[in-house]
Tab-separated table of C-alpha atoms in Angstrom:
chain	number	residue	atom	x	y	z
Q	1	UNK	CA	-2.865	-19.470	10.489
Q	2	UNK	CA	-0.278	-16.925	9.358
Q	3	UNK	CA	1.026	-13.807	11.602
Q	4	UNK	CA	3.189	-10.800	11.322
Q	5	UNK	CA	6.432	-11.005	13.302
Q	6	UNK	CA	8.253	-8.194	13.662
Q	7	UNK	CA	11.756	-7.911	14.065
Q	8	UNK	CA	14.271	-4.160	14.156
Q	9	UNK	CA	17.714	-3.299	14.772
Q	10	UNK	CA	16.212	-0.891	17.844
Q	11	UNK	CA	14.720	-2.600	21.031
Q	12	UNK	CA	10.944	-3.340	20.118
Q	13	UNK	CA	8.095	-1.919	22.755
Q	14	UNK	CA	4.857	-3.712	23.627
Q	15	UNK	CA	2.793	-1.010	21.824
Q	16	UNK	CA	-0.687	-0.255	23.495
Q	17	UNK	CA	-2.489	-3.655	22.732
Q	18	UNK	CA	-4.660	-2.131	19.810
Q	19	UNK	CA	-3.069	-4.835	17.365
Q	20	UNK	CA	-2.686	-7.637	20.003
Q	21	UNK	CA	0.811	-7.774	19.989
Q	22	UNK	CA	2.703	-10.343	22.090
Q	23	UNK	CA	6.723	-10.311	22.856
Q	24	UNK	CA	8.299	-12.580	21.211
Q	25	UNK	CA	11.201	-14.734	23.110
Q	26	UNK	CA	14.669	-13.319	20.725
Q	27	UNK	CA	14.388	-15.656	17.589
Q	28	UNK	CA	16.574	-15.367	14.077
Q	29	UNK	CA	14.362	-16.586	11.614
Q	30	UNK	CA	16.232	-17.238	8.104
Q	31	UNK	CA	15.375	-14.712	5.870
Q	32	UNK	CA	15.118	-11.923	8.615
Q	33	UNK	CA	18.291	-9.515	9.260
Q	34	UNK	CA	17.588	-9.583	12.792
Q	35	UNK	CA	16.118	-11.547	15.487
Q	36	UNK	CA	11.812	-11.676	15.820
Q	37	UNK	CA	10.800	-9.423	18.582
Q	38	UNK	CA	7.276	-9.177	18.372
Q	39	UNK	CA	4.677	-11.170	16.860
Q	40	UNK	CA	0.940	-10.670	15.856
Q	41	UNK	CA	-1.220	-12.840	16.699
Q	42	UNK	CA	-4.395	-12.103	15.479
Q	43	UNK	CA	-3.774	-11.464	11.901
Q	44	UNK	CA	-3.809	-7.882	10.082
Q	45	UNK	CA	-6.403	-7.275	7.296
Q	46	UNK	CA	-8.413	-4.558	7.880
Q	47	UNK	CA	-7.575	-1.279	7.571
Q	48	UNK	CA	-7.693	-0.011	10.521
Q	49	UNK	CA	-5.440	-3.130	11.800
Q	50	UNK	CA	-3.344	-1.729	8.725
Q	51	UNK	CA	-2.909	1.699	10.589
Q	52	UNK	CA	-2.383	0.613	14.249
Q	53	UNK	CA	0.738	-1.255	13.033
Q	54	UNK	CA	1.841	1.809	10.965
Q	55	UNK	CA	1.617	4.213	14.141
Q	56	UNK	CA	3.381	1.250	16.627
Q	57	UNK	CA	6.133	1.534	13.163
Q	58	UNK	CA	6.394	5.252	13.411
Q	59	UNK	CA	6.261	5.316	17.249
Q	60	UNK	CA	9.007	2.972	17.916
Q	61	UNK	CA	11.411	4.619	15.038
Q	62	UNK	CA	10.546	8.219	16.319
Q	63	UNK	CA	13.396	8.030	18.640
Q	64	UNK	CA	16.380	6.994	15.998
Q	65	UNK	CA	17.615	8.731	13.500
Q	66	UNK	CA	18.337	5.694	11.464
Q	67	UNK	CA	16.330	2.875	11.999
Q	68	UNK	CA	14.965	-0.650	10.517
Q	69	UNK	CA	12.011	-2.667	11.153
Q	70	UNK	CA	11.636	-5.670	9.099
Q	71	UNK	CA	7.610	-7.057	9.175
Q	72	UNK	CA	6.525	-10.815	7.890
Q	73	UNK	CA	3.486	-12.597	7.295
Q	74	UNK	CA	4.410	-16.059	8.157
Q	75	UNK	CA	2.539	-19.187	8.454
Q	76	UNK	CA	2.745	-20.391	12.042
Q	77	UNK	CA	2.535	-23.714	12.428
Q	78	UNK	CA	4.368	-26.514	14.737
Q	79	UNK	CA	4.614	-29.062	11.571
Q	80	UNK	CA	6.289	-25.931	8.725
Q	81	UNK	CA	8.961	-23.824	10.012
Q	82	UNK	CA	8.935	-20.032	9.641
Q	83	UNK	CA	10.066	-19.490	6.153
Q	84	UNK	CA	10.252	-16.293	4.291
Q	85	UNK	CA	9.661	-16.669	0.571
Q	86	UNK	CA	9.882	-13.191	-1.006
Q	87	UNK	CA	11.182	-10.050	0.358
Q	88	UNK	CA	10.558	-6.133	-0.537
Q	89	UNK	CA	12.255	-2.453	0.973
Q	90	UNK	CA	10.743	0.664	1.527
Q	91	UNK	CA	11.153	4.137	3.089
Q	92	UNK	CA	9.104	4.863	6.189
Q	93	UNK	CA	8.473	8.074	4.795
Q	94	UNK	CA	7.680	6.525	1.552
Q	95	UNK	CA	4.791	4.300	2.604
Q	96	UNK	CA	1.887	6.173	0.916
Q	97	UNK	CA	-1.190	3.839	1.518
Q	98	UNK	CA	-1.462	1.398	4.254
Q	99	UNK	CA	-2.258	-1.668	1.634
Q	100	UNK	CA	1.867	-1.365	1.419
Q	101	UNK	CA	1.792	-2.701	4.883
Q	102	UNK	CA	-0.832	-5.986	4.068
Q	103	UNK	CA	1.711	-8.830	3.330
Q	104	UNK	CA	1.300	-12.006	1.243
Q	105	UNK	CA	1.791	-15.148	3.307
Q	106	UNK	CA	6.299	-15.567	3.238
Q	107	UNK	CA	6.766	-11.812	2.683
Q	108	UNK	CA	9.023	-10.093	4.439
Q	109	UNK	CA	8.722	-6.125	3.962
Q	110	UNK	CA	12.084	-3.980	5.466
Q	111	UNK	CA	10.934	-0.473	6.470
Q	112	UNK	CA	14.054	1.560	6.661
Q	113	UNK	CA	13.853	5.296	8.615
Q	114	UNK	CA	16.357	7.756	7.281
Q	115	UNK	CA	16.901	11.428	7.836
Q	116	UNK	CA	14.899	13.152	5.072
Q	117	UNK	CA	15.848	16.677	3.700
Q	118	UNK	CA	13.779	19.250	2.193
């Protein structure tokens, strides 16, 4: 079964359970900049699944300035270990449609939040 883990250069929160996120004990994965935080354990696919983890995104960076949250759909299982295959940036402020945020088993997607000017 494959799960987003979640992992940020900011302290991650528990969100408000709409997702089923779990906290994750501190672990670098190769592949991720920093250590996994967070994990999802029930899989994301539909979009309203797709949103939830956008607004737990834009909640936790709302605080920071400059932030990063890196997200990956990783198999989970006890006989593979967690191995990111392919790996993709964007701007927060650039994600446009929420099927930016529904990952391919081994991706890893970095969401960067930067000061924007207008």
């Amino acid at each position: 079964m494959t799960y987003y883990y979640l992992a940020s250069d900011q302290k991650l929160g528990s969100g408000n359970g709409t997702i089923g996120i779990a906290m994750s004990a501190l672990e670098l994965v190769s592949g991720f900049d920093y250590p996994i935080q967070v994990e999802n354990i029930n899989g994301l696919e539909k979009e309203w699944e797709l949103q939830a983890l956008l607004q737990y995104i834009q909640n936790h960076t709302a605080p920071y300035k400059i932030c990063t949250i890196q997200v990956a759909n990783l198999l989970n299982s006890n006989r593979v270990e967690l191995k990111v295959r392919s790996r993709s940036k964007v701007l927060l402020h650039e994600i446009a449609e929420l099927e930016q945020l529904l990952l391919e088993e081994g991706h890893l997607l970095t969401i960067k939040k930067v000061p924007r000017f207008t």
